[in-house]
Every structure is written in structure tokens, then in C-alpha cells.
């Protein structure tokens, strides 16, 4: 994503017209302006913004489509130490614009429906919904950065060899297998 625009993304647009004009909108949405999302995260830096790029177009079947990219720096609650964990949420999505449930059902599988009323769309809600979708269900610090790592190491005498926990497949050591369960 480019640094082209630091202007706020417009809230209310006519997405059908934008699709017919093959328009691209770039801008930012202040995270403080997304109430439901703010409640779902641990916190954010004052003034933090979600960077957004939305491309509106008509596909080969003349469906109105918006494809988007988002990037939002946030703090989530690490589920190991229950402390703040800084991370950047990234989302890419492609939505088909529809005005009814019937239209939504006719979309091909690769398009998620975005329901609009009266040919206006609230882009901030669109951004908020997509951010909520990419929230990890079980955020964890990297092992080396988690303040709770000492607790883990107490169960794991040879902590220098701890990395195999990340590997997939059968693990012959039941201690490591137990740790694996707590990790996911
Ligand atoms: Zn942690």
C-alpha cells in the first residue's frame, strides 16, 4: 500500500457509481472512530489510524465489486500473559455489492456480499466489519517477547530446545505436546 493519502476515507459514498467509474479510494479511518472494533481490542495508540485502499469496479459479469486492503496497528491481549501485545492487522477482501438477500445468494462463492441500502454505503462500517473478521481468536506474543515465558520455562527444563513446539506432526514428548495444546 502506498503512503499516498493521509486524508480520512469518506464515510458515505455511492458504491455503484464508484464501480461504474472504476474508482479507487485511499485514505485513513481513525481507530477511535470505530466503536465496536475499539471494544473488541485491548487498546491502540492515541491517533492510530487504519490505512485503507478500496478499488471499485465492474467484473466480467457486470457485477459491482469492491476489493480492499486494510492495515491497522492495534494492541491485543496476549492470551498467555494477559498483557498488551502490539500487532498490525492486515486484511484483503473482495465484496460484491448487493441491495437484497436474493442478490446476495446469487453471488459466486469468491465474493462476500456487501449489503447496501438506497445506493449508499458506509465505508467506515465496511472497514470495521473487515477488521473484526481478521482479529485473531487467540493472540499470543512471540515466545521470546512474552512476559509469561518464565512460567512456561518452569515446565520445560531444557528451554534452549524449546522451538520444536512450533513443528507440526507427532511429537514423542508428552510435555511438549501439552505445551502445544496450551499454545493454540
Ligand atoms: Zn504474552
XYZ file of C-alpha atoms and ligand atoms in Angstrom:
185
model
C 0.000 0.000 0.000
C 1.326 3.450 -0.847
C 1.583 6.388 1.502
C -0.352 8.476 -0.996
C -3.201 9.631 1.179
C -3.481 10.510 4.831
C -6.890 12.089 4.332
C -9.853 10.482 6.002
C -11.732 7.934 3.945
C -15.208 9.300 3.138
C -17.886 7.698 5.285
C -20.818 7.697 2.921
C -20.486 7.020 -0.801
C -22.483 5.672 -3.730
C -20.537 2.462 -4.337
C -22.427 1.669 -7.538
C -21.359 4.894 -9.131
C -17.795 4.390 -7.956
C -17.818 0.905 -9.519
C -19.130 2.225 -12.804
C -16.361 4.831 -12.786
C -13.738 2.233 -11.756
C -12.668 4.493 -8.885
C -10.064 3.828 -6.259
C -10.313 5.470 -2.847
C -7.381 5.691 -0.488
C -7.473 7.163 2.970
C -7.428 6.530 6.675
C -10.046 5.796 9.306
C -9.245 6.778 12.895
C -9.453 3.657 15.036
C -11.147 5.752 17.733
C -13.997 6.236 15.251
C -14.791 2.505 15.133
C -16.752 1.898 18.341
C -17.463 -1.829 18.030
C -13.893 -2.546 16.984
C -12.482 -0.498 19.894
C -14.495 -2.640 22.303
C -13.071 -5.814 20.772
C -9.386 -4.928 21.145
C -7.127 -4.311 24.133
C -6.201 -0.799 23.025
C -4.481 1.384 20.484
C -2.045 4.244 20.346
C -3.680 7.649 20.520
C -4.255 8.905 16.992
C -3.765 5.462 15.422
C -5.436 5.044 12.054
C -6.422 2.191 9.802
C -4.998 2.701 6.313
C -7.450 1.767 3.623
C -7.360 1.287 -0.127
C -10.607 0.393 -1.899
C -10.902 -0.351 -5.610
C -14.399 -0.276 -7.067
C -15.019 -1.906 -10.427
C -17.384 -3.984 -12.540
C -16.338 -7.567 -13.145
C -16.824 -9.583 -16.336
C -20.392 -10.410 -15.306
C -21.133 -6.724 -14.724
C -21.302 -7.263 -11.000
C -20.301 -4.274 -8.896
C -17.319 -5.273 -6.846
C -15.044 -3.639 -4.295
C -11.683 -5.074 -3.433
C -9.906 -3.675 -0.439
C -6.741 -3.662 1.592
C -6.526 -2.596 5.238
C -3.711 -2.116 7.709
C -4.331 -1.207 11.333
C -1.820 -1.020 14.196
C -3.513 -2.220 17.395
C -2.889 -3.767 20.777
C -4.433 -7.140 21.508
C -4.490 -9.069 24.780
C -1.908 -11.868 24.802
C -3.714 -14.977 26.000
C -0.609 -16.285 27.747
C 0.346 -13.280 29.913
C -2.882 -11.226 29.547
C -0.726 -8.213 28.721
C -0.806 -5.852 25.780
C 0.640 -7.092 22.544
C 1.299 -4.700 19.655
C 0.492 -6.019 16.238
C -0.690 -4.859 12.828
C -3.924 -6.277 11.498
C -3.924 -6.727 7.747
C -6.916 -7.627 5.615
C -7.548 -8.127 1.922
C -11.075 -8.766 0.770
C -13.360 -8.710 -2.263
C -17.017 -7.885 -1.822
C -19.940 -7.983 -4.212
C -22.352 -5.070 -3.837
C -25.936 -6.159 -3.389
C -29.178 -4.454 -2.402
C -31.097 -7.555 -1.296
C -30.617 -11.003 0.217
C -31.754 -12.532 -3.090
C -28.905 -10.787 -4.887
C -26.512 -11.871 -2.164
C -27.412 -15.511 -2.728
C -26.663 -15.195 -6.424
C -23.065 -14.093 -5.851
C -20.325 -16.588 -6.671
C -18.525 -18.118 -3.698
C -15.441 -15.930 -4.071
C -17.451 -12.755 -3.416
C -18.697 -11.905 0.039
C -21.885 -9.847 -0.124
C -21.898 -6.248 0.991
C -25.463 -5.165 1.504
C -26.228 -1.522 0.809
C -29.442 0.422 1.113
C -30.550 3.069 -1.360
C -27.245 3.011 -3.176
C -25.270 4.450 -0.317
C -22.615 2.592 1.614
C -20.972 3.422 4.910
C -17.325 2.692 4.189
C -16.294 3.029 7.826
C -18.695 0.190 8.722
C -17.243 -1.846 5.880
C -13.740 -1.272 7.267
C -14.871 -2.057 10.800
C -16.541 -5.334 9.769
C -13.445 -6.456 7.888
C -11.175 -5.583 10.830
C -13.385 -7.577 13.201
C -13.142 -10.558 10.827
C -9.335 -10.651 10.914
C -8.982 -10.355 14.697
C -7.031 -13.434 15.777
C -9.146 -15.539 18.189
C -6.163 -16.407 20.361
C -3.424 -13.750 20.139
C -0.057 -14.644 21.656
C 3.210 -12.755 21.967
C 6.172 -14.303 20.260
C 7.666 -16.695 22.764
C 10.773 -14.596 23.390
C 8.751 -11.441 23.972
C 6.085 -12.787 26.313
C 6.477 -11.731 29.946
C 4.919 -15.089 30.941
C 7.704 -17.100 29.292
C 9.380 -17.817 32.648
C 6.262 -19.695 33.724
C 6.475 -21.797 30.615
C 10.148 -22.478 31.070
C 9.470 -23.827 34.554
C 7.762 -26.782 32.873
C 10.443 -27.086 30.267
C 13.919 -27.583 31.820
C 15.759 -27.586 28.513
C 14.344 -24.283 27.275
C 17.082 -23.818 24.684
C 15.491 -26.691 22.760
C 12.006 -25.280 23.044
C 11.487 -24.414 19.398
C 10.200 -27.861 18.267
C 6.890 -26.844 19.842
C 6.245 -24.972 16.620
C 6.691 -28.007 14.397
C 3.742 -29.956 13.122
C 3.170 -33.671 13.255
C 3.616 -36.198 16.030
C 5.728 -35.179 18.961
C 7.127 -38.002 21.048
C 7.499 -35.850 24.178
C 4.274 -35.584 26.076
C 5.478 -32.465 27.921
C 5.923 -30.672 24.629
C 2.599 -31.968 23.395
C 0.921 -30.479 26.454
C 2.611 -27.170 25.835
C 1.400 -27.303 22.264
C -2.172 -27.602 23.488
C -1.850 -24.513 25.640
C -0.277 -22.603 22.779
C -3.271 -22.971 20.461
Zn 2.305 -12.535 26.408
